[in-house]
XYZ file of C-alpha atoms in Angstrom:
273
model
C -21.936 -2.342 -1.042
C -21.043 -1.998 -4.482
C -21.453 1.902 -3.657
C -18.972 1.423 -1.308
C -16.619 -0.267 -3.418
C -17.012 2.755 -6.069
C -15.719 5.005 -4.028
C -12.667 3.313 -3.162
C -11.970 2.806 -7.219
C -12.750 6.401 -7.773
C -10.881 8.331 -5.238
C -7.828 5.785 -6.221
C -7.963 5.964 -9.186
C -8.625 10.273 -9.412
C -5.037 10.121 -7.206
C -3.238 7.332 -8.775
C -4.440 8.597 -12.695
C -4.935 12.220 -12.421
C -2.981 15.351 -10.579
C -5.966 16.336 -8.609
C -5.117 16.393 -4.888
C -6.854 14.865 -1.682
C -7.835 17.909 -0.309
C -9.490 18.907 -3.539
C -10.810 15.114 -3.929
C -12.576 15.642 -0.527
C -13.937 19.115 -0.951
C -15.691 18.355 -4.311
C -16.949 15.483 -2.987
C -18.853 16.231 0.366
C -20.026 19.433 -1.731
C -21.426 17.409 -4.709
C -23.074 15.029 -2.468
C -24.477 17.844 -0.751
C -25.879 19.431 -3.763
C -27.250 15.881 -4.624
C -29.011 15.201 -1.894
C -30.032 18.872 -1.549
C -31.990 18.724 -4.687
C -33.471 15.016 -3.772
C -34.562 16.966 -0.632
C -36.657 19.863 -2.500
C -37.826 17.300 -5.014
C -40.122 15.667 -2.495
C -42.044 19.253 -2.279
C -44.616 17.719 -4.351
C -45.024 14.089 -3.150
C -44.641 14.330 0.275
C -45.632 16.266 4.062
C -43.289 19.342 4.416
C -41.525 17.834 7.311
C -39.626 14.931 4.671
C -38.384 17.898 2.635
C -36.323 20.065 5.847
C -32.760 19.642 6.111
C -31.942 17.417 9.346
C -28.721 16.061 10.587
C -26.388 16.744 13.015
C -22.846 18.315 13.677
C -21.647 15.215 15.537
C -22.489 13.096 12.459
C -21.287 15.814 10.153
C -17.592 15.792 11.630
C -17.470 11.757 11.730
C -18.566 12.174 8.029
C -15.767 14.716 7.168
C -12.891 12.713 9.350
C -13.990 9.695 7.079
C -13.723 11.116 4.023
C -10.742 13.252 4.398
C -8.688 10.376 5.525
C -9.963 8.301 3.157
C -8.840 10.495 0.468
C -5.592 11.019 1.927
C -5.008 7.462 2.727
C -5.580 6.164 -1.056
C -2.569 8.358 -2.085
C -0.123 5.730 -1.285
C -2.839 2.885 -1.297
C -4.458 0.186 -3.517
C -7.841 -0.341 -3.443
C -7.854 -3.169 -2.187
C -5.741 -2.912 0.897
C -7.526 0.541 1.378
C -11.094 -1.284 1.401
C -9.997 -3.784 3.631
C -8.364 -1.850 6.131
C -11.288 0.177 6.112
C -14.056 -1.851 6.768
C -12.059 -4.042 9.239
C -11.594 -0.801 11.436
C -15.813 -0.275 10.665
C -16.522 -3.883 11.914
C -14.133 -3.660 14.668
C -15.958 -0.611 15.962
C -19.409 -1.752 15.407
C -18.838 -5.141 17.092
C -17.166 -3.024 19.742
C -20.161 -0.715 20.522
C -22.307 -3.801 20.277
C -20.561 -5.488 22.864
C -20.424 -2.035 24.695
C -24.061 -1.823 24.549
C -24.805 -5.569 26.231
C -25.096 -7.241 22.321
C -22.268 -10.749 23.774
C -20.109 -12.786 21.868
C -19.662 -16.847 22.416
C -16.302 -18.633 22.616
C -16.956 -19.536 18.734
C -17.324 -15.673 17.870
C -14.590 -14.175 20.400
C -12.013 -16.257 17.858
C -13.589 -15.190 14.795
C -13.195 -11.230 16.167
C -9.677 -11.841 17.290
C -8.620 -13.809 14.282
C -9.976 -10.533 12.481
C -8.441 -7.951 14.515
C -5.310 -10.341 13.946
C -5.624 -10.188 10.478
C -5.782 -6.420 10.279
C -2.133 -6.899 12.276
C -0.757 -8.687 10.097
C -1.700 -6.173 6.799
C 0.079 -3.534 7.968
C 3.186 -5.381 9.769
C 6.540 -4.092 8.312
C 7.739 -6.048 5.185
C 8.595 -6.316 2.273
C 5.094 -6.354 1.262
C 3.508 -4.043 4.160
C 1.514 -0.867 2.631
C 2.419 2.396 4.166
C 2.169 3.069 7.783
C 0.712 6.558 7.303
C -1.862 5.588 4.936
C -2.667 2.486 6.726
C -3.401 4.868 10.275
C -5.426 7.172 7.983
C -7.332 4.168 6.543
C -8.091 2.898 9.850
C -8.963 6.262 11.337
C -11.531 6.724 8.440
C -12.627 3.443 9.367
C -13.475 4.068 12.767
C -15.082 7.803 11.496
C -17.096 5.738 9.136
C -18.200 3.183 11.719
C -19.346 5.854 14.656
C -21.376 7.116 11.222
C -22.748 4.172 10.727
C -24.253 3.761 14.549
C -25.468 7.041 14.731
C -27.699 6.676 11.531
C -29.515 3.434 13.237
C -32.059 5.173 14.627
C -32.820 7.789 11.837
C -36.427 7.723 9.834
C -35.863 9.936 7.613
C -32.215 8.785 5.986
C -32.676 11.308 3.152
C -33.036 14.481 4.748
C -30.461 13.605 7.353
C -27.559 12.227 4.971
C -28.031 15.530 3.116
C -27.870 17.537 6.206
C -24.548 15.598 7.485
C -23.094 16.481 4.023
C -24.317 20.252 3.873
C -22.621 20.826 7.786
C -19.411 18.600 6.722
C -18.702 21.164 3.574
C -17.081 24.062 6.019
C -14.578 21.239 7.656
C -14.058 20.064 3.841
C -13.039 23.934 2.866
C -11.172 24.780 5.901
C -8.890 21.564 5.397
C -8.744 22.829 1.546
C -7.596 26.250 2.275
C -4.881 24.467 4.190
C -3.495 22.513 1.525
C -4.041 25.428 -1.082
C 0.056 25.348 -1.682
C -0.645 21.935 -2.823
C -3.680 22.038 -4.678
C -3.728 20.771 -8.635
C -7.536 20.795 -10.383
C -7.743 18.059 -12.975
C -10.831 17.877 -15.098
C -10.820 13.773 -14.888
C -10.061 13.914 -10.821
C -13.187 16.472 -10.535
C -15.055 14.451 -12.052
C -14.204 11.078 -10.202
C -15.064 12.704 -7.204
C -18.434 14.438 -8.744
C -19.002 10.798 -9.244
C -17.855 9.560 -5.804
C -19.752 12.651 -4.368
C -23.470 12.660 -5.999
C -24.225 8.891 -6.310
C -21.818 6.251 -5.070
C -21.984 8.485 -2.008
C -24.816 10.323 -1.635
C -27.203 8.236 -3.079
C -25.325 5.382 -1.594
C -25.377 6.454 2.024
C -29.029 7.189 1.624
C -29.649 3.484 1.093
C -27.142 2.669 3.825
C -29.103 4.630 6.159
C -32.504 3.799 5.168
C -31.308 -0.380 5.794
C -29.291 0.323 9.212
C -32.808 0.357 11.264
C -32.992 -3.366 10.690
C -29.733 -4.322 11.508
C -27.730 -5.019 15.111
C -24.649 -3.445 14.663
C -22.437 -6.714 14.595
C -24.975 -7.869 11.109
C -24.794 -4.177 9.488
C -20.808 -4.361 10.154
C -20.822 -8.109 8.071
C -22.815 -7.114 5.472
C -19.765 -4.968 4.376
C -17.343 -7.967 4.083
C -18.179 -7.896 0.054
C -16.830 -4.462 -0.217
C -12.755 -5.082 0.626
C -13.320 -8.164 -2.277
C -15.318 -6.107 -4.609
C -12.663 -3.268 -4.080
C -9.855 -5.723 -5.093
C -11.222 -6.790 -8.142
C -11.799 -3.935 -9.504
C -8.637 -2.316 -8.619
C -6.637 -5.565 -10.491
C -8.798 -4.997 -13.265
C -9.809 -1.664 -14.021
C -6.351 -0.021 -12.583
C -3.412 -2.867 -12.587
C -3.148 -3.135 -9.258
C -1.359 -6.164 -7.765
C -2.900 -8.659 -5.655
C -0.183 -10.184 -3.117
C 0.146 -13.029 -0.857
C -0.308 -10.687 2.499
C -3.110 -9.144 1.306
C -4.581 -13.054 0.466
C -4.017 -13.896 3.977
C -5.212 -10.775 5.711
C -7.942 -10.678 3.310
C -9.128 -14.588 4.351
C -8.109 -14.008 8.592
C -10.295 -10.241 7.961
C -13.372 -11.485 6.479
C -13.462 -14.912 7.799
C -12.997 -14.004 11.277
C -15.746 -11.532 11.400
C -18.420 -13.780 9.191
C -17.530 -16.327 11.965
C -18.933 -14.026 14.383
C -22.437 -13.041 12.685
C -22.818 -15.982 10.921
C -22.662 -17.814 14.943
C -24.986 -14.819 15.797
C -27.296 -15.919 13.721
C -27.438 -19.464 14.233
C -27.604 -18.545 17.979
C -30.811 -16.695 16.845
């Protein structure tokens, strides 16, 4: 989770304190995490069978990753991390309870509040006011989030997280370049930006989704979509400290209606259990 939370502060602050663009944010990122996890890969040529060092993965998975990141990066243009963060993982816990529910997982009276109090909360962040973050960034956060939680439920049954993360990354690179070539009019390098999303790339995602994969056999999908209520906080924190970002009333409430409303609904699970 704190992972997770990185990457939000990095690509924010790469757009907020550098002139590096999204669409160069995104494309050094997938590739660097590629290259990562391509060499973590290969390294297991001498302490392991050959079939934990091949390449795995799928394009399905590769194209959620992609949408994710892309809108990610494009959303934290007019974002705070914060904000970002928890529109994000409200739109990943929203689709993971979803599919849960799709695929016979139910929800008591106690939890069917908590999910619309959440899904309420998530409402009320991006209402217009005074207050309200952008519309367009807000749909690409919650796109992203959505990418990020199909992700999520196609890694649950994968044994070998590893070799497939750095397969989804190597097969997301060509959407990452063609969406680069498109915004070539637009593109600014900055040596700081690269290197936030070097950063973002090789270990608070690469590394990071390795870890995330390897734990999402053990979890139903409504517990691996709660365990992710940390990250929203974690994001706003550090964005009020590290980059001055403010911390309003709205975001308070949605914030509290957000993460309350879906820890009422796995914390209920598990008492059920």
């Amino acid at each position: 989770m704190i992972a997770f939370a990185s990457n939000s502060l990095l690509c924010r602050a790469a757009l907020k304190q550098t002139t590096v663009d999204a669409a160069t944010f995104t494309f050094i990122r997938i590739f660097s995490g590629a290259a990562a996890l391509w060499l973590i890969v290969k390294m297991r040529r001498a302490s392991g069978p050959a079939d934990n060092r091949r390449i795995r993965g799928s394009w399905l998975s590769a194209l959620a990753l992609f949408a994710y990141a892309a809108a990610f990066s494009f959303a934290y243009v007019d974002l705070s991390a914060g904000t970002g963060a928890l529109l994000l993982f409200g739109a990943v816990q929203a689709t993971m309870i979803l599919w849960g529910l799709h695929k016979g997982e139910r929800l008591d009276a106690i939890q069917v509040v908590g999910f619309i109090v959440a899904v309420t909360g998530l409402i009320v962040l991006v209402f217009p006011g005074l207050s309200a973050p952008p519309l367009i960034g807000s749909i690409l956060m919650l796109g992203a989030g959505v990418a990020w939680g199909i992700y999520s439920l196609r890694g649950k049954g994968e044994k070998n997280p590893a070799s497939v993360t750095a397969g989804n990354f190597a097969r997301a690179v060509p959407f990452a370049a063609a969406v680069s070539i498109i915004f070539v009019p637009w593109v600014h390098i900055d040596l700081a930006g690269v290197s936030y999303a070097i950063i973002s790339g090789a270990i608070t995602s690469g590394l990071g989704y390795v870890i995330w994969y390897s734990a999402l056999p053990g979890l139903k999908a409504a517990s691996a979509a709660t365990v992710q209520l940390s990250v929203p906080v974690l994001a706003a924190t550090g964005g009020i400290l590290l980059l001055g970002e403010p911390l309003t009333l709205r975001y308070l409430l949605a914030s509290i209606a957000i993460l309350g409303g879906i820890a009422l609904v796995v914390l209920e699970k598990n008492r059920a259990l």
